[in-house]
Coordinates of C-alpha atoms in Angstrom, one line a residue:
X1 CA 68.7 117.9 94.4
X2 CA 69.8 119.7 97.3
X3 CA 72.3 117.7 98.2
X4 CA 74.5 119.1 95.6
X5 CA 77.0 121.9 96.3
X6 CA 75.4 125.3 97.1
X7 CA 78.5 127.2 95.0
X8 CA 77.5 124.7 91.9
X9 CA 80.6 122.8 91.8
X10 CA 79.4 119.6 90.2
X11 CA 82.4 117.6 90.3
X12 CA 86.6 116.4 89.8
X13 CA 87.3 117.2 86.4
X14 CA 91.1 116.7 86.1
X15 CA 94.4 117.0 88.2
X16 CA 98.3 118.4 86.9
X17 CA 100.9 117.2 87.6
X18 CA 104.4 118.5 86.5
X19 CA 107.5 115.0 86.8
X20 CA 111.1 115.1 86.4
X21 CA 111.1 112.3 84.5
X22 CA 108.3 112.9 81.7
X23 CA 109.1 110.1 79.1
X24 CA 109.1 107.5 82.0
X25 CA 106.0 108.7 83.5
X26 CA 104.6 109.4 80.0
X27 CA 104.6 106.1 78.7
X28 CA 103.4 104.4 82.2
X29 CA 99.5 107.0 82.0
X30 CA 99.8 105.5 78.2
X31 CA 100.9 101.4 78.1
X32 CA 100.5 100.5 81.4
X33 CA 97.4 102.5 83.0
X34 CA 95.3 102.6 80.4
X35 CA 94.7 106.4 79.6
X36 CA 94.3 107.3 75.7
X37 CA 97.3 110.2 75.1
X38 CA 94.6 113.5 73.6
X39 CA 97.5 115.4 72.8
X40 CA 100.8 117.0 73.1
X41 CA 102.4 120.5 73.3
X42 CA 106.0 121.1 74.1
X43 CA 106.6 119.0 77.6
X44 CA 102.9 118.6 78.5
X45 CA 101.2 115.6 77.8
X46 CA 96.9 115.1 78.2
X47 CA 95.7 112.4 79.0
X48 CA 91.7 111.6 78.7
X49 CA 89.9 108.6 80.6
X50 CA 88.0 106.7 77.6
X51 CA 84.6 106.5 79.4
X52 CA 84.8 110.0 80.1
X53 CA 83.5 113.6 78.5
X54 CA 86.3 115.3 80.0
X55 CA 89.5 116.6 77.6
X56 CA 91.7 115.4 79.6
X57 CA 91.8 113.7 83.3
X58 CA 95.2 114.2 84.0
X59 CA 98.2 117.1 82.5
X60 CA 101.7 115.9 82.8
X61 CA 104.1 118.6 82.5
X62 CA 108.3 117.9 82.4
X63 CA 109.2 120.1 84.5
X64 CA 112.6 120.1 86.5
X65 CA 111.1 119.9 90.4
X66 CA 107.8 117.4 90.5
X67 CA 104.5 119.5 91.5
X68 CA 101.4 119.2 91.7
X69 CA 100.3 122.6 89.1
X70 CA 96.6 121.9 89.2
X71 CA 93.5 120.4 90.1
X72 CA 89.9 121.4 88.2
X73 CA 86.9 121.0 89.0
X74 CA 83.6 121.2 87.0
X75 CA 80.7 124.3 87.5
X76 CA 77.4 124.2 86.6
X77 CA 77.2 127.7 85.0
X78 CA 79.1 130.5 84.2
X79 CA 77.0 132.0 86.7
X80 CA 77.8 129.8 89.7
X81 CA 81.9 130.4 88.6
X82 CA 81.3 134.1 88.7
X83 CA 79.3 134.4 92.1
X84 CA 82.2 131.5 93.6
X85 CA 84.8 133.9 92.6
X86 CA 82.9 136.8 94.3
X87 CA 82.4 135.1 97.1
X88 CA 85.8 133.4 97.5
X89 CA 87.4 137.8 96.6
X90 CA 85.2 138.3 99.5
X91 CA 86.1 135.5 102.3
X92 CA 89.5 136.6 101.8
X93 CA 90.8 133.6 99.4
X94 CA 93.8 134.5 97.3
X95 CA 92.5 134.4 93.3
X96 CA 95.2 133.3 91.0
X97 CA 93.7 133.9 87.9
X98 CA 90.1 136.4 87.5
X99 CA 86.7 134.4 85.7
X100 CA 87.8 134.4 81.6
X101 CA 87.4 132.3 79.2
X102 CA 90.0 129.2 79.2
X103 CA 92.7 128.9 76.7
X104 CA 93.1 125.1 78.3
X105 CA 91.8 122.3 75.5
X106 CA 88.1 122.4 75.2
X107 CA 88.1 126.5 76.2
X108 CA 85.1 127.0 78.4
X109 CA 84.7 129.9 81.3
X110 CA 86.8 129.8 84.6
X111 CA 89.3 130.8 87.2
X112 CA 91.9 129.7 89.7
X113 CA 92.8 130.4 93.3
X114 CA 95.1 128.9 96.3
X115 CA 93.3 126.2 98.8
X116 CA 94.3 127.0 102.2
X117 CA 97.5 124.8 102.0
X118 CA 98.9 127.0 99.2
X119 CA 97.8 124.6 96.3
X120 CA 96.3 126.2 93.0
X121 CA 92.5 124.7 92.7
X122 CA 90.6 125.7 88.8
X123 CA 86.9 125.8 88.9
X124 CA 85.8 125.9 85.5
X125 CA 82.5 125.4 83.2
X126 CA 81.2 125.4 79.6
X127 CA 84.0 123.2 78.2
X128 CA 83.8 121.1 75.4
X129 CA 82.9 117.4 75.8
X130 CA 85.2 114.8 73.8
X131 CA 84.2 111.7 71.9
X132 CA 84.0 109.2 74.7
X133 CA 82.2 105.4 75.0
X134 CA 81.1 103.3 76.8
X135 CA 84.3 100.8 78.2
X136 CA 82.9 97.3 77.2
X137 CA 83.1 94.1 79.8
X138 CA 86.7 92.7 80.0
X139 CA 88.4 96.0 79.1
X140 CA 90.6 97.0 82.0
X141 CA 90.8 100.7 81.2
X142 CA 89.9 103.5 83.4
X143 CA 86.0 105.0 82.9
X144 CA 86.6 108.5 84.3
X145 CA 88.9 110.3 86.9
X146 CA 87.4 109.2 90.2
X147 CA 89.0 111.2 93.2
X148 CA 92.1 113.4 94.6
X149 CA 92.9 112.8 98.1
X150 CA 96.2 115.1 98.9
X151 CA 98.2 115.3 102.2
X152 CA 97.9 118.2 104.6
X153 CA 99.5 118.6 108.6
X154 CA 96.5 119.9 109.8
X155 CA 93.5 118.0 107.6
X156 CA 90.7 119.4 109.9
X157 CA 91.9 122.8 108.6
X158 CA 91.5 122.1 105.2
X159 CA 88.4 120.0 105.5
X160 CA 87.2 123.2 106.6
X161 CA 88.2 125.3 103.9
X162 CA 86.5 122.7 101.8
X163 CA 83.0 122.8 103.6
X164 CA 82.6 126.2 104.6
X165 CA 83.9 128.0 101.6
X166 CA 83.7 126.2 99.1
X167 CA 80.2 123.9 100.8
X168 CA 81.8 120.6 100.0
X169 CA 79.9 117.9 102.2
X170 CA 82.1 115.5 104.7
X171 CA 81.1 112.0 104.5
X172 CA 83.4 109.9 106.5
X173 CA 86.2 110.4 108.5
X174 CA 89.1 107.4 109.4
X175 CA 90.4 108.1 112.6
X176 CA 93.0 106.5 115.0
X177 CA 93.6 106.9 118.5
X178 CA 97.5 107.8 118.1
X179 CA 97.2 110.5 116.2
X180 CA 92.9 111.7 115.9
X181 CA 91.4 112.5 112.6
X182 CA 93.5 110.9 109.4
X183 CA 91.6 111.1 106.1
X184 CA 88.0 113.5 105.5
X185 CA 85.8 111.9 102.6
X186 CA 84.8 115.2 100.6
X187 CA 81.8 114.9 98.5
X188 CA 80.5 118.1 95.4
X189 CA 78.1 115.5 94.0
X190 CA 76.5 112.6 94.8
X191 CA 79.8 110.0 95.0
X192 CA 81.1 109.2 98.0
X193 CA 84.2 111.7 97.8
X194 CA 86.1 113.1 94.8
X195 CA 88.5 114.5 96.5
X196 CA 89.6 113.8 100.4
X197 CA 92.4 115.3 102.8
X198 CA 95.0 112.8 104.7
X199 CA 96.9 113.5 107.0
X200 CA 100.1 113.6 106.7
X201 CA 103.5 115.5 107.5
X202 CA 103.7 117.6 104.5
X203 CA 101.6 119.5 101.8
X204 CA 101.5 117.0 99.1
X205 CA 99.4 114.6 96.8
X206 CA 98.4 111.6 99.1
X207 CA 96.9 109.7 95.7
X208 CA 94.9 110.1 92.4
X209 CA 91.6 107.4 91.3
X210 CA 90.9 106.1 88.5
X211 CA 86.7 104.2 88.2
X212 CA 86.6 100.8 86.1
X213 CA 83.8 99.6 84.7
X214 CA 83.8 97.1 87.3
X215 CA 84.9 94.4 90.2
X216 CA 86.3 92.1 86.7
X217 CA 87.7 95.4 84.6
X218 CA 89.4 96.4 88.4
X219 CA 91.2 92.9 89.3
X220 CA 92.7 92.6 85.5
X221 CA 94.0 96.3 85.6
X222 CA 95.0 95.6 88.8
X223 CA 96.9 92.3 87.7
X224 CA 98.8 94.2 84.8
X225 CA 100.2 96.9 86.3
X226 CA 101.4 94.3 88.7
X227 CA 102.6 92.8 85.9
X228 CA 104.7 95.6 84.3
X229 CA 106.6 95.5 87.7
X230 CA 105.4 98.9 89.1
X231 CA 104.9 98.7 93.5
X232 CA 101.7 98.0 94.6
X233 CA 102.0 99.6 97.7
X234 CA 98.2 98.5 98.8
X235 CA 95.0 96.3 97.6
X236 CA 93.7 94.6 96.0
X237 CA 90.5 95.2 98.6
X238 CA 87.7 96.7 100.0
X239 CA 87.1 100.3 101.9
X240 CA 84.5 100.6 104.3
X241 CA 83.8 104.3 104.3
X242 CA 82.8 104.9 99.9
X243 CA 83.0 100.5 100.1
X244 CA 85.4 100.9 96.8
X245 CA 87.5 98.6 96.0
X246 CA 91.5 100.0 96.0
X247 CA 94.5 98.8 94.4
X248 CA 97.5 101.2 94.9
X249 CA 100.6 101.8 93.2
X250 CA 103.5 103.7 93.3
X251 CA 103.6 105.3 89.9
X252 CA 107.1 106.0 88.3
X253 CA 107.4 109.9 90.0
X254 CA 106.7 108.6 93.4
X255 CA 103.0 109.9 93.3
X256 CA 100.4 107.4 93.8
X257 CA 97.9 105.7 91.7
X258 CA 94.5 103.8 92.3
X259 CA 91.8 101.8 90.6
X260 CA 88.8 101.7 92.6
X261 CA 85.5 100.8 91.3
X262 CA 81.7 100.6 92.6
X263 CA 82.3 103.8 94.6
X264 CA 79.3 104.3 96.8
X265 CA 76.9 107.2 96.3
X266 CA 75.0 109.6 98.6
X267 CA 71.3 109.5 97.8
X268 CA 70.0 110.9 100.8
X269 CA 70.1 114.8 102.9
X270 CA 69.8 112.5 106.0
X271 CA 73.7 111.2 105.3
X272 CA 75.3 111.1 108.8
X273 CA 79.1 111.1 108.7
X274 CA 81.5 108.2 110.7
X275 CA 84.0 108.1 112.5
X276 CA 85.4 104.7 111.8
X277 CA 88.5 103.9 113.5
X278 CA 91.2 102.6 111.9
X279 CA 92.9 99.9 114.7
X280 CA 89.4 98.2 113.1
X281 CA 90.9 95.9 110.3
X282 CA 87.0 96.3 109.1
X283 CA 87.5 100.1 108.3
X284 CA 90.5 99.8 106.2
X285 CA 89.3 96.2 103.8
X286 CA 86.0 94.8 104.7
X287 CA 87.5 91.6 102.3
X288 CA 90.4 90.7 104.4
X289 CA 92.2 90.5 101.0
X290 CA 94.9 93.4 101.7
X291 CA 97.5 93.4 104.2
X292 CA 97.1 95.3 107.2
X293 CA 97.3 99.4 106.7
X294 CA 100.8 99.9 108.5
X295 CA 103.5 102.6 108.9
X296 CA 105.5 101.4 105.8
X297 CA 102.5 101.1 103.5
X298 CA 101.4 105.2 104.4
X299 CA 104.8 106.3 104.0
X300 CA 104.8 105.6 101.0
X301 CA 101.4 108.0 100.1
X302 CA 103.1 110.6 102.3
X303 CA 105.3 111.8 99.2
X304 CA 107.4 114.6 98.6
X305 CA 106.6 117.9 99.8
X306 CA 105.3 119.7 97.0
X307 CA 107.2 122.8 95.0
X308 CA 104.2 124.0 94.0
X309 CA 102.8 125.4 97.4
X310 CA 101.8 129.3 97.3
X311 CA 102.8 130.6 101.0
X312 CA 101.4 133.4 101.9
X313 CA 103.7 136.5 102.9
X314 CA 103.4 137.1 106.2
X315 CA 101.1 140.0 107.0

């Protein structure tokens, strides 16, 4: 399957977040968002999605500053992990750790590096899978983590890093007459996107998205989170790029979390990325059920500047 990632990157595994209001955020993930707490360590909590073989999809850490700790992607094999680490070293990418046995849940083998914006990224393989199950009809809890979207003040440079250095493919982009290119959807497998890069004022988390079983479960979940009094930023609606549904919420830490379903799969190598004009109401929401995207809505997901970013010292 030639449309898969040339460096052996297979999928998004987990997103690790540090928050200042750990107890509130932990309760939100468990009681409102529908994740399963797999285990805790002192000040750390691991959350799995019931339908996913991943050991955990969110790692939550108690901290005196809010930050993105890590984004983890899977890899095909020990060989592809080693080859990617060597490739990144040759490309001048700074490694945080060399490939080695992982000490995290489920073990495995992997390494970490800084992306162009200074985020810590992990690529790993041979991690034990967890017991998971089919989500049943009417069960409004996440099946799996779907994608992560990151803010960048130079989204084209970030897109180019993920495309040219890590082999992600560009699926589609959103464009605005006043701001230029606003969002790039990047894939490492046949899902329309596992990662997207949004134009923002600074490096930060834009949102983390969770796949629901289907439309009914997605709507039930959306309603449950609304009834819990969590601020809904935008949705429910259906995007044009990726064709997926969306409901965005501002979680207790000020990170945006999304429920989605029916994300498009790209099963052809002849895919031509489209540039969608966000001024066209059909771009953002083909259903017309969500409020039109506005600066007020957009600002909610700019988030605080990420305290976890590595800034390279001047050469």
